[in-house]
Amino acid sequence: MRLQGKVAIVTGARKGIGEAVALALAREGADLVMVSRSIQSDSELVREIEKMGRRVFVKRVDVGDQSQVEEMVEDTLRNFGRVDVLFNNAGIYKPAMLWNMTAEQWDDVIRINLTGAFYCLQAVAKPMMKQKSGSIINVTSSAGLIGTIGQVNYTAAKGGIYALTKSAAKELAKYGIRVNTIAPMADTDMTAKIAHDPKLSEKYLERMPMGRFGQPEEIGPAVVFFASDESSYITGQTLCIDGGMVML
């Protein structure tokens, strides 16, 4: 098992990509801190991971609240004694055209998707610096790399993640901490309106050489790779997992 003995925090862990990644990390031996605003400690997902023999700690956290994020990391250290991996995945989606977007829609998405990601990164960086090791995997998107219509808040936040990853990677490399990001395009609740609408999906599929939307389970292996020592000489990079829609 590639992650045996490692402790991983997964934000946005209740469903979709977060759920799939939590399962993938657990299968490779990682103990988990599963974070969401609405996750239940007795959920089917938690029970499935515990049956693998993994230790699981469940924490309800609003990542846009810095004090809650700091408490999350403190609880992780109290329960496990270390933190090796952060999958920085929590995010929300509030679309609107530029001229109709409210201040609340803008602020809510930036607070969770960008500021929240920064809070989580900053909070885990401190114990990782003491350990002289760690892997942080952020989540951007094709929207943050090339832009899209009706999502200026989301694209701004995800574009910020792209830049945040590069700067954090440069600052933390000397401490043995790697920071990378993935840009997935998968069929989840967040993309359901696109993936299951014939007209919308056709427009997206025309831009995907592989001609289909990915599944959350196809994201997990890439995160395991970045979490493991197999990527020990990789930092500051963005991996697009989108069927070829964006080619950097």
Coordinates of N, CA and C in Angstrom, one line a residue, residues 59-141:
K59 N -15.3 15.4 10.8 CA -15.3 16.8 11.4 C -16.2 17.6 10.5
R60 N -17.2 18.3 11.1 CA -18.0 19.2 10.4 C -17.3 20.6 10.4
V61 N -17.0 21.1 9.2 CA -16.2 22.4 9.2 C -16.7 23.2 8.0
D62 N -16.8 24.5 8.3 CA -17.0 25.5 7.3 C -15.6 26.0 6.9
V63 N -15.1 25.7 5.8 CA -13.7 26.0 5.5 C -13.5 27.5 5.3
G64 N -14.6 28.3 5.2 CA -14.5 29.7 5.1 C -14.3 30.4 6.4
D65 N -14.4 29.6 7.5 CA -14.2 30.1 8.8 C -12.8 29.7 9.3
Q66 N -11.9 30.6 9.5 CA -10.5 30.3 9.8 C -10.4 29.5 11.1
S67 N -11.2 30.0 12.1 CA -11.1 29.3 13.4 C -11.5 27.8 13.3
Q68 N -12.5 27.5 12.5 CA -12.9 26.1 12.4 C -11.9 25.3 11.7
V69 N -11.2 25.9 10.7 CA -10.1 25.2 10.0 C -9.0 24.9 10.9
E70 N -8.6 25.9 11.7 CA -7.5 25.7 12.7 C -7.8 24.6 13.7
E71 N -9.1 24.6 14.1 CA -9.5 23.5 15.0 C -9.5 22.2 14.4
M72 N -9.8 22.1 13.1 CA -9.8 20.9 12.3 C -8.4 20.3 12.3
V73 N -7.4 21.1 12.1 CA -6.0 20.6 12.1 C -5.5 20.3 13.5
E74 N -5.9 21.0 14.5 CA -5.6 20.7 15.9 C -6.2 19.4 16.3
D75 N -7.4 19.1 15.9 CA -8.1 17.8 16.2 C -7.4 16.7 15.4
T76 N -6.9 16.9 14.2 CA -6.2 15.9 13.5 C -4.9 15.5 14.2
L77 N -4.2 16.5 14.7 CA -2.9 16.3 15.4 C -3.2 15.6 16.7
R78 N -4.3 15.9 17.4 CA -4.7 15.3 18.6 C -5.0 13.8 18.4
N79 N -5.7 13.5 17.4 CA -6.1 12.1 17.1 C -5.1 11.3 16.5
F80 N -4.3 11.9 15.6 CA -3.3 11.1 14.8 C -1.9 11.4 15.0
G81 N -1.6 12.6 15.6 CA -0.2 13.0 15.8 C 0.5 13.6 14.7
R82 N -0.1 13.6 13.5 CA 0.6 14.2 12.3 C -0.4 14.4 11.2
V83 N 0.0 15.1 10.2 CA -0.9 15.2 9.0 C 0.1 15.2 7.8
D84 N -0.2 14.3 6.9 CA 0.7 14.1 5.7 C 0.2 14.6 4.4
V85 N -1.1 14.6 4.3 CA -1.8 14.9 3.0 C -3.0 15.8 3.3
L86 N -3.1 16.8 2.4 CA -4.4 17.6 2.4 C -4.9 17.5 1.0
F87 N -6.1 17.0 0.8 CA -6.9 17.1 -0.4 C -7.9 18.3 -0.3
N88 N -7.5 19.4 -0.8 CA -8.2 20.7 -0.6 C -9.3 20.9 -1.6
N89 N -10.4 20.2 -1.3 CA -11.5 20.0 -2.3 C -12.8 20.8 -2.1
A90 N -13.0 21.3 -0.9 CA -14.3 21.9 -0.6 C -14.6 23.0 -1.6
G91 N -15.9 23.1 -2.1 CA -16.2 24.1 -3.1 C -17.7 24.2 -3.3
I92 N -18.1 25.4 -3.7 CA -19.5 25.6 -4.0 C -19.6 26.3 -5.4
Y93 N -20.9 26.4 -5.9 CA -21.1 26.8 -7.2 C -22.4 27.7 -7.2
K94 N -22.2 29.0 -7.6 CA -23.4 29.9 -7.6 C -23.3 30.7 -8.9
P95 N -23.8 30.1 -10.0 CA -23.6 30.8 -11.3 C -24.6 31.9 -11.5
A96 N -24.1 32.9 -12.3 CA -24.9 34.0 -12.8 C -24.1 34.8 -13.8
M97 N -24.8 35.4 -14.7 CA -24.0 36.3 -15.6 C -23.4 37.5 -14.9
L98 N -22.4 38.0 -15.4 CA -21.6 39.1 -14.8 C -22.5 40.2 -14.3
W99 N -23.4 40.6 -15.2 CA -24.2 41.8 -14.9 C -25.4 41.5 -13.9
N100 N -25.6 40.2 -13.7 CA -26.7 39.9 -12.7 C -26.1 39.4 -11.4
M101 N -24.8 39.1 -11.3 CA -24.3 38.5 -10.1 C -24.4 39.4 -8.9
T102 N -24.8 38.9 -7.8 CA -24.9 39.7 -6.6 C -23.6 39.7 -5.8
A103 N -23.5 40.7 -5.0 CA -22.3 40.7 -4.1 C -22.2 39.4 -3.2
E104 N -23.4 39.0 -2.8 CA -23.5 37.8 -2.0 C -23.0 36.5 -2.8
Q105 N -23.4 36.4 -4.0 CA -23.0 35.3 -4.8 C -21.4 35.3 -5.0
W106 N -20.9 36.5 -5.3 CA -19.5 36.6 -5.5 C -18.7 36.3 -4.2
D107 N -19.2 36.9 -3.1 CA -18.5 36.7 -1.8 C -18.5 35.3 -1.3
D108 N -19.7 34.6 -1.5 CA -19.8 33.2 -1.0 C -18.9 32.3 -1.7
V109 N -18.8 32.4 -3.0 CA -17.9 31.5 -3.7 C -16.5 31.8 -3.5
I110 N -16.1 33.0 -3.4 CA -14.7 33.3 -3.1 C -14.3 32.9 -1.7
R111 N -15.2 33.1 -0.8 CA -14.9 32.7 0.6 C -14.7 31.2 0.8
I112 N -15.5 30.4 0.1 CA -15.3 28.9 0.3 C -14.2 28.4 -0.7
N113 N -14.3 28.8 -2.0 CA -13.5 28.1 -3.0 C -12.0 28.6 -3.0
L114 N -11.8 29.9 -2.6 CA -10.4 30.4 -2.6 C -9.9 30.7 -1.2
T115 N -10.6 31.5 -0.5 CA -10.2 31.8 0.9 C -10.2 30.6 1.8
G116 N -11.2 29.8 1.7 CA -11.2 28.5 2.4 C -10.0 27.6 2.1
A117 N -9.7 27.5 0.8 CA -8.6 26.7 0.4 C -7.3 27.2 1.0
F118 N -7.2 28.6 1.0 CA -6.0 29.2 1.6 C -5.9 28.9 3.1
Y119 N -7.0 29.0 3.8 CA -7.0 28.7 5.2 C -6.6 27.3 5.5
C120 N -7.1 26.3 4.7 CA -6.7 24.9 4.9 C -5.2 24.7 4.6
L121 N -4.8 25.3 3.5 CA -3.4 25.1 3.1 C -2.5 25.7 4.2
Q122 N -2.8 26.9 4.7 CA -2.0 27.6 5.7 C -1.9 26.7 7.0
A123 N -3.1 26.2 7.4 CA -3.2 25.5 8.6 C -2.4 24.2 8.6
V124 N -2.4 23.4 7.5 CA -1.7 22.2 7.5 C -0.2 22.4 7.2
A125 N 0.1 23.5 6.6 CA 1.5 23.8 6.3 C 2.4 23.9 7.6
K126 N 1.8 24.4 8.6 CA 2.6 24.6 9.9 C 3.1 23.3 10.5
P127 N 2.2 22.3 10.7 CA 2.7 21.0 11.2 C 3.6 20.3 10.2
M128 N 3.2 20.4 8.9 CA 4.1 19.8 7.9 C 5.5 20.4 7.8
M129 N 5.6 21.7 8.1 CA 6.9 22.3 8.1 C 7.8 21.7 9.3
K130 N 7.1 21.4 10.4 CA 7.9 20.8 11.5 C 8.3 19.4 11.2
Q131 N 7.4 18.7 10.4 CA 7.7 17.3 10.0 C 8.7 17.2 8.9
K132 N 8.9 18.3 8.2 CA 9.7 18.4 7.0 C 9.2 17.5 5.9
S133 N 7.9 17.4 5.8 CA 7.3 16.5 4.8 C 5.8 16.8 4.7
G134 N 5.2 16.5 3.5 CA 3.8 16.7 3.3 C 3.5 16.9 1.8
S135 N 2.2 16.6 1.5 CA 1.7 16.8 0.1 C 0.4 17.5 0.2
I136 N 0.2 18.6 -0.5 CA -1.0 19.3 -0.5 C -1.5 19.3 -2.0
I137 N -2.7 18.8 -2.2 CA -3.3 18.7 -3.5 C -4.6 19.6 -3.5
N138 N -4.4 20.7 -4.3 CA -5.6 21.6 -4.4 C -6.4 21.2 -5.6
V139 N -7.6 21.9 -5.7 CA -8.5 21.6 -6.8 C -8.9 22.9 -7.6
T140 N -8.4 23.0 -8.8 CA -8.9 24.0 -9.7 C -9.9 23.5 -10.7
S141 N -10.0 24.0 -11.8 CA -10.9 23.5 -12.9 C -10.5 24.1 -14.2

